[in-house]
Amino acid sequence: LSRLDEATGMLTTEPSWSPRLGTVIWDLMVRKDGSLWAGTDRGLVEVDPASGQHRLRSFPTDDGIPRQITVLEEDAEGRLWLGSFRELLSLDAARTTVYPTTGGSSGTSGSGINSLVADDASLWIGLQGGIVNRLDLSTGRFSEHTPVSALGVPQTSETTYDLHLDPEGLLWVASGAGLFRYEPSARRFTQFTTAQGLPGSVVYLVQPDTQGQHWLGTNRGLARLDPAAESFTTYELSDGIGVLEFNRHARWIDPDGRVWLGGANGLLSFDPAEIRQDSSRSPVALTRISMASREGQTEIDPRAVETLTLPPGVSTVSLTFAALGFVAPDRQRYRYRLEGFDEDWVESGTQRRARYTNLPPGRYTFQVVAANADGVWNDEGFSLPVVVEPAVWQTAWFKWLVALAVLGALTAVYRARVQRLLALERLRLRIAGDLHDDLAGDLSGIALAADLLRHQVPEDAARTRLGEIRDTASGMVESLRDIVWTINPEHDTLEALVRRMRAVARQLLARHQHSLRVELPDEQRAVPMPIRHDLLLLYKEALHNVVRHAEAGQVQVVLGRENGSILLSVEDDGRGFDPLGAGSRGHGLRSMRQRAERMGGSLSVTSSPGEGTRLVVEIPMARTRDGRSTAWGLS
């Protein structure tokens, strides 16, 4: 143990104290009564600085090994709290209490106590494993408070080196993961690391001064934190601090406001009131411009540039800048942005170069500002207009030409398609007219001639043959009418299809009571020719089966929509049949199923002897269940 005379700066060592104090002194504390206490590897030592008298108190474990007292703290009631590598202890005039490491509300969460700090109601405990415990002095109950990083990760693998409670009730935690600010009322941690301005990632001590600033000893220098602004000022060896790496909890502020900090290379002492901030705002200048293209690298003298123009083909541009300040220039910090391209400022730290690749054509403004070593920013900074010239294919007139060319091509394709459709319509009309006027007329004449000859021929065999010729010609005329009706583009509507279905029903079901109900909206909607053709022939086949086989008295036909499909239902109250043994009807059912499949749909038949028959055709309006497209035009 040594004593420092502040007046003379002389350091005096007391060798006679060493055998009683121990080999290692972990912590020193001056209590409210003026006595000096030391935590050592042999226990707790009370020292009278005036007389040199000292007394050792040992706290052995159950194995007889003295507990090493690593940290000391005195609460508002004068009770002394001792931290060791094993447990937490309290010492008052009456007794010594050892608190177990059980965790929960009855003890600390672990061993290895590095720091203690007390207020009127609580004792805060910093543990080796990075966890912070709180002991409620009124109830004696412990609670655990784990520092959480900015990414929400618990910092249980880092050591807690020091604790400080500020007048606002905020707890500052120095740890191996940086500095944490803890708000007990909200149970919220805020982390500060090198990203926020700390010189090192490990913080060993937190010492407040009389001006409301916090001094932080790290593994890479000293930092001053302004808690209100949450800003850091760093000090290195070049600033004369003499100590680059500090020790845990090695801190003290004397009655005159002078701060004392211990480090690996000695003791640092300074008066915070005498430290002046450099308030100068250094101007910023551009020192180098470099462009890269397929032709190679090009350097431009920035002094002759008022507007930086990047011709087509430039893939990369680099801009180097510097703040014209000569106090610790290596600690000047920069931020820059390319207005019109960067969404926000880019924090480059001490790096003095900005690099951009493949900039889109346009007009931009490059801006850069700098801060001196004390963090004073020159917000005016430097700005430079930047123009990126477009290539030929990136110009507005070229894009307009391309757009006009595409529009012209689409127009030509559209007009060609319209012409083809019109030609197809005209061809369909001509075919329909030819079939109706020529072929249908000839077949009708054959049927009429055969019917006239049948009445003039006396032989029964000849009459029968002429009757067959008449029937065949009449049937062909009827089939031809269906084909003519299908081909004619004037019938490509739902209204025409329904009208044709009604006419077929009146013709085939003349001797039956029947009804045709349509439950589809918008009868002017177009229906493609293949759908009309197959649906009409399937419908006629169904009605022919009713007439030939059903012996029905009532027939109901419904054309409607259900669950995204078109449904055609033909139902009679006739004698019915067994679909599994349909006999001669099997070919007709197969033909109707084939037509339904061509339309992308399906056909189902429900019947039994004596119970009538119900035939349902379902045609999806968009796409079949197995992924096949349907040609149905409704939506």
GROMACS .gro file of N, CA, C and O in nm, residues 96-158:
model
  252
   96THR      N    1  -2.173  -1.051   1.095
   96THR     CA    2  -2.135  -1.066   0.955
   96THR      C    3  -2.233  -1.163   0.890
   96THR      O    4  -2.258  -1.271   0.944
   97THR      N    5  -2.288  -1.127   0.775
   97THR     CA    6  -2.385  -1.211   0.705
   97THR      C    7  -2.328  -1.251   0.570
   97THR      O    8  -2.275  -1.166   0.497
   98VAL      N    9  -2.337  -1.381   0.538
   98VAL     CA   10  -2.293  -1.434   0.409
   98VAL      C   11  -2.417  -1.471   0.328
   98VAL      O   12  -2.502  -1.547   0.376
   99TYR      N   13  -2.426  -1.419   0.206
   99TYR     CA   14  -2.541  -1.447   0.119
   99TYR      C   15  -2.501  -1.555   0.017
   99TYR      O   16  -2.398  -1.542  -0.051
  100PRO      N   17  -2.581  -1.658   0.007
  100PRO     CA   18  -2.544  -1.769  -0.082
  100PRO      C   19  -2.560  -1.732  -0.229
  100PRO      O   20  -2.622  -1.632  -0.263
  101THR      N   21  -2.506  -1.817  -0.316
  101THR     CA   22  -2.518  -1.798  -0.462
  101THR      C   23  -2.625  -1.891  -0.517
  101THR      O   24  -2.604  -1.964  -0.615
  102THR      N   25  -2.742  -1.887  -0.455
  102THR     CA   26  -2.850  -1.978  -0.493
  102THR      C   27  -2.931  -1.926  -0.610
  102THR      O   28  -3.005  -2.001  -0.674
  103GLY      N   29  -2.920  -1.795  -0.639
  103GLY     CA   30  -3.006  -1.738  -0.741
  103GLY      C   31  -3.146  -1.717  -0.687
  103GLY      O   32  -3.176  -1.743  -0.570
  104GLY      N   33  -3.236  -1.671  -0.772
  104GLY     CA   34  -3.373  -1.644  -0.728
  104GLY      C   35  -3.376  -1.526  -0.634
  104GLY      O   36  -3.296  -1.432  -0.642
  105SER      N   37  -3.468  -1.528  -0.539
  105SER     CA   38  -3.486  -1.415  -0.448
  105SER      C   39  -3.404  -1.426  -0.321
  105SER      O   40  -3.398  -1.333  -0.241
  106SER      N   41  -3.336  -1.542  -0.301
  106SER     CA   42  -3.265  -1.565  -0.175
  106SER      C   43  -3.115  -1.543  -0.184
  106SER      O   44  -3.047  -1.545  -0.082
  107GLY      N   45  -3.059  -1.526  -0.303
  107GLY     CA   46  -2.915  -1.510  -0.315
  107GLY      C   47  -2.877  -1.459  -0.452
  107GLY      O   48  -2.960  -1.441  -0.541
  108THR      N   49  -2.748  -1.434  -0.469
  108THR     CA   50  -2.698  -1.383  -0.596
  108THR      C   51  -2.705  -1.491  -0.704
  108THR      O   52  -2.710  -1.611  -0.675
  109SER      N   53  -2.701  -1.446  -0.831
  109SER     CA   54  -2.715  -1.539  -0.943
  109SER      C   55  -2.586  -1.612  -0.974
  109SER      O   56  -2.585  -1.702  -1.058
  110GLY      N   57  -2.476  -1.572  -0.912
  110GLY     CA   58  -2.350  -1.638  -0.938
  110GLY      C   59  -2.242  -1.582  -0.850
  110GLY      O   60  -2.263  -1.491  -0.768
  111SER      N   61  -2.121  -1.635  -0.863
  111SER     CA   62  -2.007  -1.590  -0.784
  111SER      C   63  -1.925  -1.492  -0.866
  111SER      O   64  -1.958  -1.460  -0.979
  112GLY      N   65  -1.814  -1.445  -0.807
  112GLY     CA   66  -1.728  -1.352  -0.877
  112GLY      C   67  -1.788  -1.213  -0.881
  112GLY      O   68  -1.828  -1.164  -0.986
  113ILE      N   69  -1.792  -1.144  -0.763
  113ILE     CA   70  -1.852  -1.012  -0.754
  113ILE      C   71  -1.744  -0.908  -0.784
  113ILE      O   72  -1.644  -0.899  -0.712
  114ASN      N   73  -1.764  -0.829  -0.888
  114ASN     CA   74  -1.665  -0.731  -0.932
  114ASN      C   75  -1.697  -0.589  -0.889
  114ASN      O   76  -1.608  -0.506  -0.881
  115SER      N   77  -1.825  -0.558  -0.866
  115SER     CA   78  -1.861  -0.420  -0.836
  115SER      C   79  -1.988  -0.416  -0.752
  115SER      O   80  -2.075  -0.502  -0.765
  116LEU      N   81  -1.995  -0.313  -0.667
  116LEU     CA   82  -2.111  -0.290  -0.582
  116LEU      C   83  -2.140  -0.140  -0.581
  116LEU      O   84  -2.048  -0.057  -0.582
  117VAL      N   85  -2.268  -0.103  -0.578
  117VAL     CA   86  -2.308   0.035  -0.561
  117VAL      C   87  -2.443   0.036  -0.490
  117VAL      O   88  -2.531  -0.045  -0.519
  118ALA      N   89  -2.457   0.128  -0.392
  118ALA     CA   90  -2.577   0.130  -0.308
  118ALA      C   91  -2.641   0.267  -0.311
  118ALA      O   92  -2.574   0.370  -0.328
  119ASP      N   93  -2.774   0.267  -0.299
  119ASP     CA   94  -2.848   0.390  -0.275
  119ASP      C   95  -2.931   0.369  -0.150
  119ASP      O   96  -2.906   0.277  -0.072
  120ASP      N   97  -3.032   0.453  -0.131
  120ASP     CA   98  -3.109   0.443  -0.006
  120ASP      C   99  -3.188   0.314   0.004
  120ASP      O  100  -3.217   0.267   0.116
  121ALA      N  101  -3.226   0.255  -0.110
  121ALA     CA  102  -3.317   0.140  -0.105
  121ALA      C  103  -3.255   0.012  -0.159
  121ALA      O  104  -3.308  -0.096  -0.134
  122SER      N  105  -3.145   0.022  -0.235
  122SER     CA  106  -3.098  -0.096  -0.308
  122SER      C  107  -2.947  -0.108  -0.300
  122SER      O  108  -2.874  -0.010  -0.280
  123LEU      N  109  -2.904  -0.231  -0.322
  123LEU     CA  110  -2.764  -0.261  -0.346
  123LEU      C  111  -2.757  -0.330  -0.481
  123LEU      O  112  -2.819  -0.434  -0.501
  124TRP      N  113  -2.680  -0.270  -0.573
  124TRP     CA  114  -2.664  -0.327  -0.707
  124TRP      C  115  -2.533  -0.403  -0.711
  124TRP      O  116  -2.430  -0.354  -0.663
  125ILE      N  117  -2.536  -0.521  -0.771
  125ILE     CA  118  -2.423  -0.614  -0.766
  125ILE      C  119  -2.385  -0.653  -0.909
  125ILE      O  120  -2.470  -0.704  -0.985
  126GLY      N  121  -2.259  -0.628  -0.949
  126GLY     CA  122  -2.209  -0.668  -1.080
  126GLY      C  123  -2.131  -0.797  -1.070
  126GLY      O  124  -2.034  -0.806  -0.993
  127LEU      N  125  -2.172  -0.899  -1.148
  127LEU     CA  126  -2.114  -1.032  -1.137
  127LEU      C  127  -2.019  -1.061  -1.253
  127LEU      O  128  -2.023  -0.997  -1.358
  128GLN      N  129  -1.936  -1.163  -1.231
  128GLN     CA  130  -1.838  -1.203  -1.331
  128GLN      C  131  -1.904  -1.246  -1.462
  128GLN      O  132  -1.852  -1.224  -1.570
  129GLY      N  133  -2.021  -1.308  -1.455
  129GLY     CA  134  -2.088  -1.358  -1.574
  129GLY      C  135  -2.166  -1.256  -1.652
  129GLY      O  136  -2.241  -1.291  -1.742
  130GLY      N  137  -2.152  -1.126  -1.619
  130GLY     CA  138  -2.221  -1.023  -1.694
  130GLY      C  139  -2.358  -0.988  -1.641
  130GLY      O  140  -2.421  -0.896  -1.690
  131ILE      N  141  -2.406  -1.061  -1.541
  131ILE     CA  142  -2.540  -1.037  -1.487
  131ILE      C  143  -2.533  -0.933  -1.376
  131ILE      O  144  -2.436  -0.928  -1.300
  132VAL      N  145  -2.637  -0.852  -1.365
  132VAL     CA  146  -2.651  -0.754  -1.258
  132VAL      C  147  -2.763  -0.799  -1.166
  132VAL      O  148  -2.872  -0.833  -1.212
  133ASN      N  149  -2.734  -0.802  -1.035
  133ASN     CA  150  -2.834  -0.835  -0.934
  133ASN      C  151  -2.870  -0.709  -0.855
  133ASN      O  152  -2.788  -0.618  -0.841
  134ARG      N  153  -2.992  -0.709  -0.805
  134ARG     CA  154  -3.036  -0.602  -0.715
  134ARG      C  155  -3.085  -0.664  -0.586
  134ARG      O  156  -3.167  -0.757  -0.587
  135LEU      N  157  -3.034  -0.610  -0.474
  135LEU     CA  158  -3.080  -0.654  -0.342
  135LEU      C  159  -3.164  -0.543  -0.282
  135LEU      O  160  -3.117  -0.429  -0.265
  136ASP      N  161  -3.290  -0.575  -0.253
  136ASP     CA  162  -3.379  -0.480  -0.188
  136ASP      C  163  -3.341  -0.476  -0.040
  136ASP      O  164  -3.359  -0.575   0.033
  137LEU      N  165  -3.286  -0.363   0.007
  137LEU     CA  166  -3.234  -0.355   0.143
  137LEU      C  167  -3.344  -0.363   0.248
  137LEU      O  168  -3.317  -0.398   0.363
  138SER      N  169  -3.468  -0.331   0.210
  138SER     CA  170  -3.576  -0.337   0.309
  138SER      C  171  -3.632  -0.478   0.325
  138SER      O  172  -3.672  -0.516   0.435
  139THR      N  173  -3.636  -0.555   0.216
  139THR     CA  174  -3.694  -0.690   0.222
  139THR      C  175  -3.590  -0.801   0.220
  139THR      O  176  -3.621  -0.915   0.256
  140GLY      N  177  -3.468  -0.769   0.177
  140GLY     CA  178  -3.365  -0.872   0.168
  140GLY      C  179  -3.383  -0.966   0.050
  140GLY      O  180  -3.321  -1.072   0.047
  141ARG      N  181  -3.463  -0.928  -0.049
  141ARG     CA  182  -3.487  -1.013  -0.164
  141ARG      C  183  -3.401  -0.969  -0.282
  141ARG      O  184  -3.383  -0.851  -0.308
  142PHE      N  185  -3.351  -1.069  -0.357
  142PHE     CA  186  -3.267  -1.045  -0.473
  142PHE      C  187  -3.351  -1.053  -0.601
  142PHE      O  188  -3.451  -1.126  -0.608
  143SER      N  189  -3.308  -0.981  -0.703
  143SER     CA  190  -3.369  -0.991  -0.836
  143SER      C  191  -3.258  -0.982  -0.940
  143SER      O  192  -3.153  -0.920  -0.915
  144GLU      N  193  -3.282  -1.043  -1.055
  144GLU     CA  194  -3.180  -1.050  -1.159
  144GLU      C  195  -3.213  -0.954  -1.273
  144GLU      O  196  -3.328  -0.943  -1.317
  145HIS      N  197  -3.110  -0.884  -1.324
  145HIS     CA  198  -3.125  -0.789  -1.434
  145HIS      C  199  -3.011  -0.814  -1.531
  145HIS      O  200  -2.896  -0.780  -1.501
  146THR      N  201  -3.043  -0.874  -1.645
  146THR     CA  202  -2.941  -0.913  -1.742
  146THR      C  203  -2.930  -0.807  -1.851
  146THR      O  204  -3.028  -0.778  -1.918
  147PRO      N  205  -2.810  -0.749  -1.871
  147PRO     CA  206  -2.794  -0.654  -1.982
  147PRO      C  207  -2.825  -0.719  -2.116
  147PRO      O  208  -2.788  -0.834  -2.141
  148VAL      N  209  -2.894  -0.644  -2.200
  148VAL     CA  210  -2.934  -0.693  -2.333
  148VAL      C  211  -2.875  -0.599  -2.437
  148VAL      O  212  -2.881  -0.478  -2.424
  149SER      N  213  -2.815  -0.657  -2.542
  149SER     CA  214  -2.752  -0.579  -2.647
  149SER      C  215  -2.855  -0.507  -2.732
  149SER      O  216  -2.976  -0.529  -2.719
  150ALA      N  217  -2.804  -0.424  -2.823
  150ALA     CA  218  -2.894  -0.351  -2.914
  150ALA      C  219  -2.971  -0.446  -3.004
  150ALA      O  220  -3.078  -0.411  -3.056
  151LEU      N  221  -2.919  -0.569  -3.024
  151LEU     CA  222  -2.988  -0.668  -3.106
  151LEU      C  223  -3.078  -0.759  -3.023
  151LEU      O  224  -3.134  -0.854  -3.076
  152GLY      N  225  -3.092  -0.728  -2.893
  152GLY     CA  226  -3.179  -0.808  -2.808
  152GLY      C  227  -3.116  -0.935  -2.755
  152GLY      O  228  -3.186  -1.024  -2.707
  153VAL      N  229  -2.981  -0.944  -2.759
  153VAL     CA  230  -2.913  -1.066  -2.713
  153VAL      C  231  -2.866  -1.045  -2.569
  153VAL      O  232  -2.793  -0.949  -2.540
  154PRO      N  233  -2.902  -1.133  -2.474
  154PRO     CA  234  -2.853  -1.121  -2.336
  154PRO      C  235  -2.700  -1.134  -2.332
  154PRO      O  236  -2.643  -1.223  -2.394
  155GLN      N  237  -2.635  -1.043  -2.257
  155GLN     CA  238  -2.489  -1.042  -2.250
  155GLN      C  239  -2.441  -1.119  -2.128
  155GLN      O  240  -2.376  -1.066  -2.038
  156THR      N  241  -2.471  -1.247  -2.123
  156THR     CA  242  -2.437  -1.331  -2.008
  156THR      C  243  -2.295  -1.385  -2.014
  156THR      O  244  -2.250  -1.448  -1.919
  157SER      N  245  -2.226  -1.365  -2.127
  157SER     CA  246  -2.090  -1.417  -2.139
  157SER      C  247  -1.985  -1.310  -2.115
  157SER      O  248  -1.865  -1.338  -2.122
  158GLU      N  249  -2.027  -1.185  -2.087
  158GLU     CA  250  -1.933  -1.076  -2.065
  158GLU      C  251  -1.931  -1.038  -1.917
  158GLU      O  252  -2.031  -1.048  -1.846
   0.00000   0.00000   0.00000
